[in-house]
Amino acid sequence: MASSQAPNDVTRQEDDLQHPPRNDWNPYTTIQSYLTSSLEPDPTASALTTPINDILASGSTQTDDAPCAEDIWSALLSHARHHHPLSQTIPALISLLAAIKACPSGNTDQQWHQLPSFGMTVREEWNRTISPSSASDADPWSCTPVQWASMNAFVALCTVAGVADFKLYAIWALRAALEDVPGQRSKVGHVADLDHWVPAAAAWVLCAGEVMYREWLGGAEKGSRAAGGGMLWEGEGFDLGRWRFWRERLRWVGAQREVEVEEETREWARWAADRMEEVERVEKPGAEGVAS
């Protein structure tokens, strides 16, 4: 990680979600205790998964209030959302997720090593967080820019740690922040908003920049239409030319005075661009045949 200081933002937002217990099993409070009491990941993971294993092993009919994996994933995302993207809380949540992935399934079909429904839960959270609207100018966001950056930092570190693969989400964040024209509607329907998207794009660079440059530039997500460019970039997936374009666009945002941008957004952009240059000095781009 770079030695620079993060933009000075609120490091903790008050939780605005309700997390009712399910038969005295409450993953949100279990994870909260893990974070605040310096508990170990393995016993916490066991406390989260064992009740689900027990219910499935009993063969009893699952009711709406029965513990389920989706509740664990939602609680993890909620904690990630409400901590600063570069706080030590995010890596701690990744350690817990890795421990859950290593949990035994017991006498059930629950395959914890596959993180059942985790990817689907993350995608649903993304869809709820930013809802493009073509009918009105109402704010479509359900979170602050820093909360959105925190969620992206969480999936970035998931990917770097090899716990789950969200490389495509990096493309989405960087494309939305840097490949569309501010104030205009993008190809995927949202209005380009530098203040909301740039901190999330920066979080990907700061959390995964080394791996992105060293490994993903070898053509990760090539051929994927979902990884296509925005209004200002043609092409799909990761490559060196796109990396350089992102770096220059971050520099542009960091120096921006013509378009209305919050100073904090410019700070995130400058910090991310500095990080990209640091990575380029010490790493070799992944792939011999990357288009430059």
Coordinates of C-alpha atoms in Angstrom, one line a residue:
M1 CA 0.0 0.0 0.0
A2 CA 1.1 3.6 -0.6
S3 CA 2.4 5.6 2.3
S4 CA 0.2 8.5 1.5
Q5 CA -2.5 9.6 3.8
A6 CA -6.1 8.7 2.8
P7 CA -8.5 11.6 2.2
N8 CA -9.9 12.6 5.6
D9 CA -13.4 11.2 5.6
V10 CA -15.7 9.9 8.2
T11 CA -14.3 6.5 9.1
R12 CA -17.6 5.1 10.5
Q13 CA -21.2 5.7 9.4
E14 CA -24.1 4.8 11.7
D15 CA -25.7 1.6 10.6
D16 CA -29.1 2.3 9.0
L17 CA -30.1 -1.3 8.6
Q18 CA -32.1 -3.5 10.9
H19 CA -30.6 -6.9 11.8
P20 CA -33.3 -8.8 13.8
P21 CA -32.0 -12.1 15.3
R22 CA -33.2 -15.4 13.9
N23 CA -33.9 -17.8 16.7
D24 CA -31.2 -16.1 18.8
W25 CA -28.8 -16.3 15.9
N26 CA -27.7 -12.8 14.7
P27 CA -24.8 -12.8 12.2
Y28 CA -24.6 -9.0 12.4
T29 CA -23.9 -8.9 16.1
T30 CA -21.6 -11.9 15.9
I31 CA -19.5 -10.2 13.3
Q32 CA -19.6 -6.9 15.3
S33 CA -18.3 -8.8 18.3
Y34 CA -15.5 -10.3 16.2
L35 CA -14.5 -6.8 15.0
T36 CA -14.7 -5.0 18.4
S37 CA -13.4 -7.8 20.7
S38 CA -10.5 -9.0 18.6
L39 CA -11.9 -12.5 18.3
E40 CA -10.3 -15.0 16.0
P41 CA -11.8 -15.7 12.5
D42 CA -12.1 -19.5 12.9
P43 CA -14.4 -19.7 16.0
T44 CA -16.4 -16.8 14.7
A45 CA -16.9 -18.5 11.4
S46 CA -18.0 -21.7 13.2
A47 CA -20.5 -19.7 15.3
L48 CA -22.0 -18.3 12.0
T49 CA -22.1 -21.6 10.1
T50 CA -22.8 -24.3 12.7
P51 CA -26.5 -23.3 13.3
I52 CA -27.1 -23.5 9.5
N53 CA -25.4 -26.9 9.3
D54 CA -27.5 -28.1 12.3
I55 CA -30.8 -27.1 10.7
L56 CA -29.9 -28.7 7.4
A57 CA -28.7 -31.9 9.0
S58 CA -31.9 -32.2 11.1
G59 CA -33.9 -32.4 7.9
S60 CA -36.5 -30.1 9.4
T61 CA -38.4 -27.7 7.1
Q62 CA -36.7 -24.3 6.9
T63 CA -38.9 -21.4 7.9
D64 CA -38.5 -17.8 7.0
D65 CA -36.8 -17.0 10.2
A66 CA -34.3 -19.9 10.0
P67 CA -30.6 -19.0 9.7
C68 CA -29.3 -19.0 6.1
A69 CA -26.1 -18.1 4.3
E70 CA -27.5 -15.0 2.7
D71 CA -27.9 -13.4 6.2
I72 CA -24.2 -13.9 6.8
W73 CA -23.2 -12.3 3.4
S74 CA -25.6 -9.4 4.0
A75 CA -24.1 -8.8 7.5
L76 CA -20.6 -8.8 6.1
L77 CA -21.5 -6.3 3.4
S78 CA -23.2 -4.1 5.9
H79 CA -20.1 -4.0 8.1
A80 CA -17.9 -3.3 5.1
R81 CA -20.2 -0.5 3.9
H82 CA -20.0 1.3 7.2
H83 CA -16.2 1.4 7.7
H84 CA -13.7 3.4 5.8
P85 CA -12.4 1.6 2.7
L86 CA -8.8 1.7 3.8
S87 CA -9.5 0.8 7.5
Q88 CA -8.2 -2.5 9.0
T89 CA -11.8 -3.6 9.3
I90 CA -12.1 -4.5 5.6
P91 CA -9.1 -7.0 5.7
A92 CA -10.5 -8.4 9.0
L93 CA -13.8 -9.1 7.2
I94 CA -11.9 -10.9 4.4
S95 CA -10.1 -13.1 6.9
L96 CA -13.5 -14.0 8.4
L97 CA -14.9 -14.7 4.9
A98 CA -11.9 -17.0 4.2
A99 CA -12.5 -18.8 7.5
I100 CA -16.2 -19.3 6.5
K101 CA -15.0 -20.8 3.2
A102 CA -12.9 -23.3 5.1
C103 CA -15.7 -24.4 7.4
P104 CA -16.9 -28.0 7.3
S105 CA -20.3 -28.8 5.9
G106 CA -21.1 -31.5 8.4
N107 CA -23.7 -34.0 7.3
T108 CA -25.3 -31.5 4.9
D109 CA -25.1 -30.4 1.2
Q110 CA -24.1 -26.9 2.3
Q111 CA -20.8 -26.5 0.5
W112 CA -19.1 -23.6 2.4
H113 CA -16.0 -23.8 0.3
Q114 CA -18.2 -22.6 -2.6
L115 CA -19.6 -19.6 -0.6
P116 CA -23.1 -20.5 -1.6
S117 CA -25.1 -17.5 -2.9
F118 CA -22.3 -15.1 -2.0
G119 CA -21.8 -13.8 -5.5
M120 CA -25.6 -13.5 -6.0
T121 CA -25.9 -11.5 -2.7
V122 CA -23.1 -9.2 -3.7
R123 CA -24.7 -8.6 -7.1
E124 CA -28.1 -7.9 -5.6
E125 CA -26.5 -5.4 -3.2
W126 CA -24.8 -3.6 -6.2
N127 CA -28.2 -3.4 -8.0
R128 CA -29.8 -2.0 -4.9
T129 CA -27.1 0.5 -4.3
I130 CA -27.1 2.2 -7.7
S131 CA -30.4 2.2 -9.5
P132 CA -30.2 4.2 -12.8
S133 CA -33.3 6.3 -13.5
S134 CA -34.1 7.7 -16.9
A135 CA -37.4 9.2 -15.7
S136 CA -36.1 11.7 -13.2
D137 CA -33.1 13.5 -11.8
A138 CA -33.7 12.1 -8.3
D139 CA -30.6 10.8 -6.6
P140 CA -30.5 7.1 -7.4
W141 CA -27.9 6.3 -4.7
S142 CA -28.7 4.5 -1.4
C143 CA -25.2 5.2 0.1
T144 CA -22.6 7.9 0.4
P145 CA -19.5 7.9 -1.9
V146 CA -17.3 6.6 0.9
Q147 CA -19.7 3.8 1.7
W148 CA -19.7 2.8 -2.0
A149 CA -15.9 2.9 -2.0
S150 CA -15.9 0.7 1.1
M151 CA -18.1 -1.9 -0.6
N152 CA -15.7 -1.9 -3.6
A153 CA -12.7 -2.2 -1.3
F154 CA -14.3 -5.2 0.2
V155 CA -14.8 -7.1 -3.1
A156 CA -11.4 -5.9 -4.3
L157 CA -9.7 -7.5 -1.3
C158 CA -11.9 -10.6 -1.7
T159 CA -10.4 -10.9 -5.2
V160 CA -6.8 -10.2 -4.2
A161 CA -7.0 -12.8 -1.5
G162 CA -8.4 -15.4 -3.8
V163 CA -11.6 -15.8 -1.7
A164 CA -13.9 -14.9 -4.6
D165 CA -13.5 -13.4 -8.0
F166 CA -14.8 -9.9 -8.6
K167 CA -12.4 -8.6 -11.3
L168 CA -15.4 -7.6 -13.4
Y169 CA -16.5 -5.3 -10.7
A170 CA -13.2 -3.5 -11.0
I171 CA -14.0 -2.8 -14.7
W172 CA -17.4 -1.5 -13.7
A173 CA -16.1 0.9 -11.1
L174 CA -13.2 2.2 -13.2
R175 CA -15.3 2.5 -16.3
A176 CA -18.1 4.4 -14.6
A177 CA -15.6 6.8 -13.0
L178 CA -13.2 7.4 -15.8
E179 CA -14.6 6.3 -19.1
D180 CA -17.8 8.3 -19.3
V181 CA -18.5 12.0 -19.8
P182 CA -19.4 13.7 -16.5
G183 CA -23.1 14.7 -16.4
Q184 CA -24.1 12.5 -19.4
R185 CA -25.9 9.2 -19.3
S186 CA -23.6 6.3 -19.8
K187 CA -24.1 3.2 -22.0
V188 CA -25.4 1.3 -19.0
G189 CA -27.9 3.9 -18.0
H190 CA -26.5 5.8 -15.0
V191 CA -25.5 9.5 -15.1
A192 CA -21.7 9.8 -14.8
D193 CA -21.1 11.2 -11.4
L194 CA -17.4 11.8 -10.5
D195 CA -18.1 12.4 -6.8
H196 CA -19.8 9.1 -6.4
W197 CA -17.7 6.9 -8.7
V198 CA -14.1 8.1 -8.4
P199 CA -13.6 7.1 -4.7
A200 CA -14.8 3.6 -5.6
A201 CA -12.4 3.4 -8.6
A202 CA -9.6 4.7 -6.4
A203 CA -10.4 2.0 -3.8
W204 CA -9.8 -0.7 -6.5
V205 CA -6.4 0.8 -7.4
L206 CA -5.4 1.2 -3.8
C207 CA -6.5 -2.2 -2.7
A208 CA -5.7 -4.2 -5.9
G209 CA -3.4 -2.1 -8.0
E210 CA -0.4 -4.3 -7.8
V211 CA -2.2 -7.5 -8.7
M212 CA -4.2 -5.7 -11.4
Y213 CA -1.0 -4.5 -13.1
R214 CA 1.1 -7.6 -12.5
E215 CA -1.5 -10.3 -13.3
W216 CA -4.8 -9.0 -14.7
L217 CA -3.3 -6.9 -17.6
G218 CA -2.6 -10.2 -19.3
G219 CA -6.1 -10.1 -20.7
A220 CA -8.4 -10.8 -17.8
E221 CA -12.0 -10.4 -18.8
K222 CA -11.1 -10.1 -22.5
G223 CA -14.0 -11.1 -24.7
S224 CA -16.5 -10.2 -22.0
R225 CA -19.1 -7.7 -23.2
A226 CA -19.8 -6.8 -19.6
A227 CA -16.2 -5.7 -19.4
G228 CA -16.5 -3.4 -22.4
G229 CA -15.5 0.3 -22.5
G230 CA -17.5 3.3 -21.7
M231 CA -18.1 6.3 -23.9
L232 CA -14.4 7.2 -24.0
W233 CA -12.8 3.8 -24.4
E234 CA -13.2 1.0 -27.0
G235 CA -12.2 -2.5 -26.0
E236 CA -12.9 -5.1 -23.4
G237 CA -11.2 -6.4 -20.4
F238 CA -7.9 -5.3 -18.8
D239 CA -4.8 -4.3 -20.8
L240 CA -2.0 -1.8 -20.5
G241 CA -3.5 0.8 -22.7
R242 CA -6.6 0.9 -20.6
W243 CA -4.6 1.1 -17.4
R244 CA -2.7 4.1 -18.7
F245 CA -6.0 5.7 -19.8
W246 CA -7.4 5.3 -16.3
R247 CA -4.2 6.8 -14.8
E248 CA -4.4 9.8 -17.0
R249 CA -8.1 10.3 -16.4
L250 CA -7.4 10.1 -12.6
R251 CA -4.8 12.9 -13.1
W252 CA -7.5 14.8 -15.0
V253 CA -10.0 14.5 -12.2
G254 CA -7.3 15.4 -9.6
A255 CA -6.6 18.6 -11.4
Q256 CA -10.1 19.4 -12.5
R257 CA -11.4 22.9 -12.1
E258 CA -13.8 23.2 -15.1
V259 CA -16.2 20.5 -13.9
E260 CA -17.7 20.8 -10.4
V261 CA -16.0 18.2 -8.3
E262 CA -15.6 17.9 -4.6
E263 CA -12.0 18.5 -3.3
E264 CA -12.2 15.1 -1.6
T265 CA -12.9 13.5 -4.9
R266 CA -9.8 15.2 -6.4
E267 CA -7.8 13.9 -3.5
W268 CA -8.9 10.3 -4.1
A269 CA -8.1 10.7 -7.8
R270 CA -4.6 12.1 -7.1
W271 CA -3.8 9.4 -4.6
A272 CA -4.9 6.6 -6.9
A273 CA -2.9 8.1 -9.8
D274 CA 0.2 8.3 -7.6
R275 CA -0.4 4.7 -6.6
M276 CA -0.6 3.6 -10.2
E277 CA 2.7 5.3 -11.0
E278 CA 4.3 3.6 -8.0
V279 CA 3.2 0.2 -9.2
E280 CA 4.5 0.9 -12.7
R281 CA 8.0 1.7 -11.2
V282 CA 8.3 -1.6 -9.3
E283 CA 6.1 -4.1 -11.2
K284 CA 6.1 -5.5 -14.7
P285 CA 2.7 -5.6 -16.5
G286 CA 1.2 -9.1 -16.6
A287 CA 1.2 -10.6 -20.1
E288 CA 3.7 -10.5 -22.8
G289 CA 1.2 -9.8 -25.5
V290 CA -0.8 -7.0 -23.9
A291 CA -1.8 -4.3 -26.3
S292 CA -0.3 -1.0 -25.3

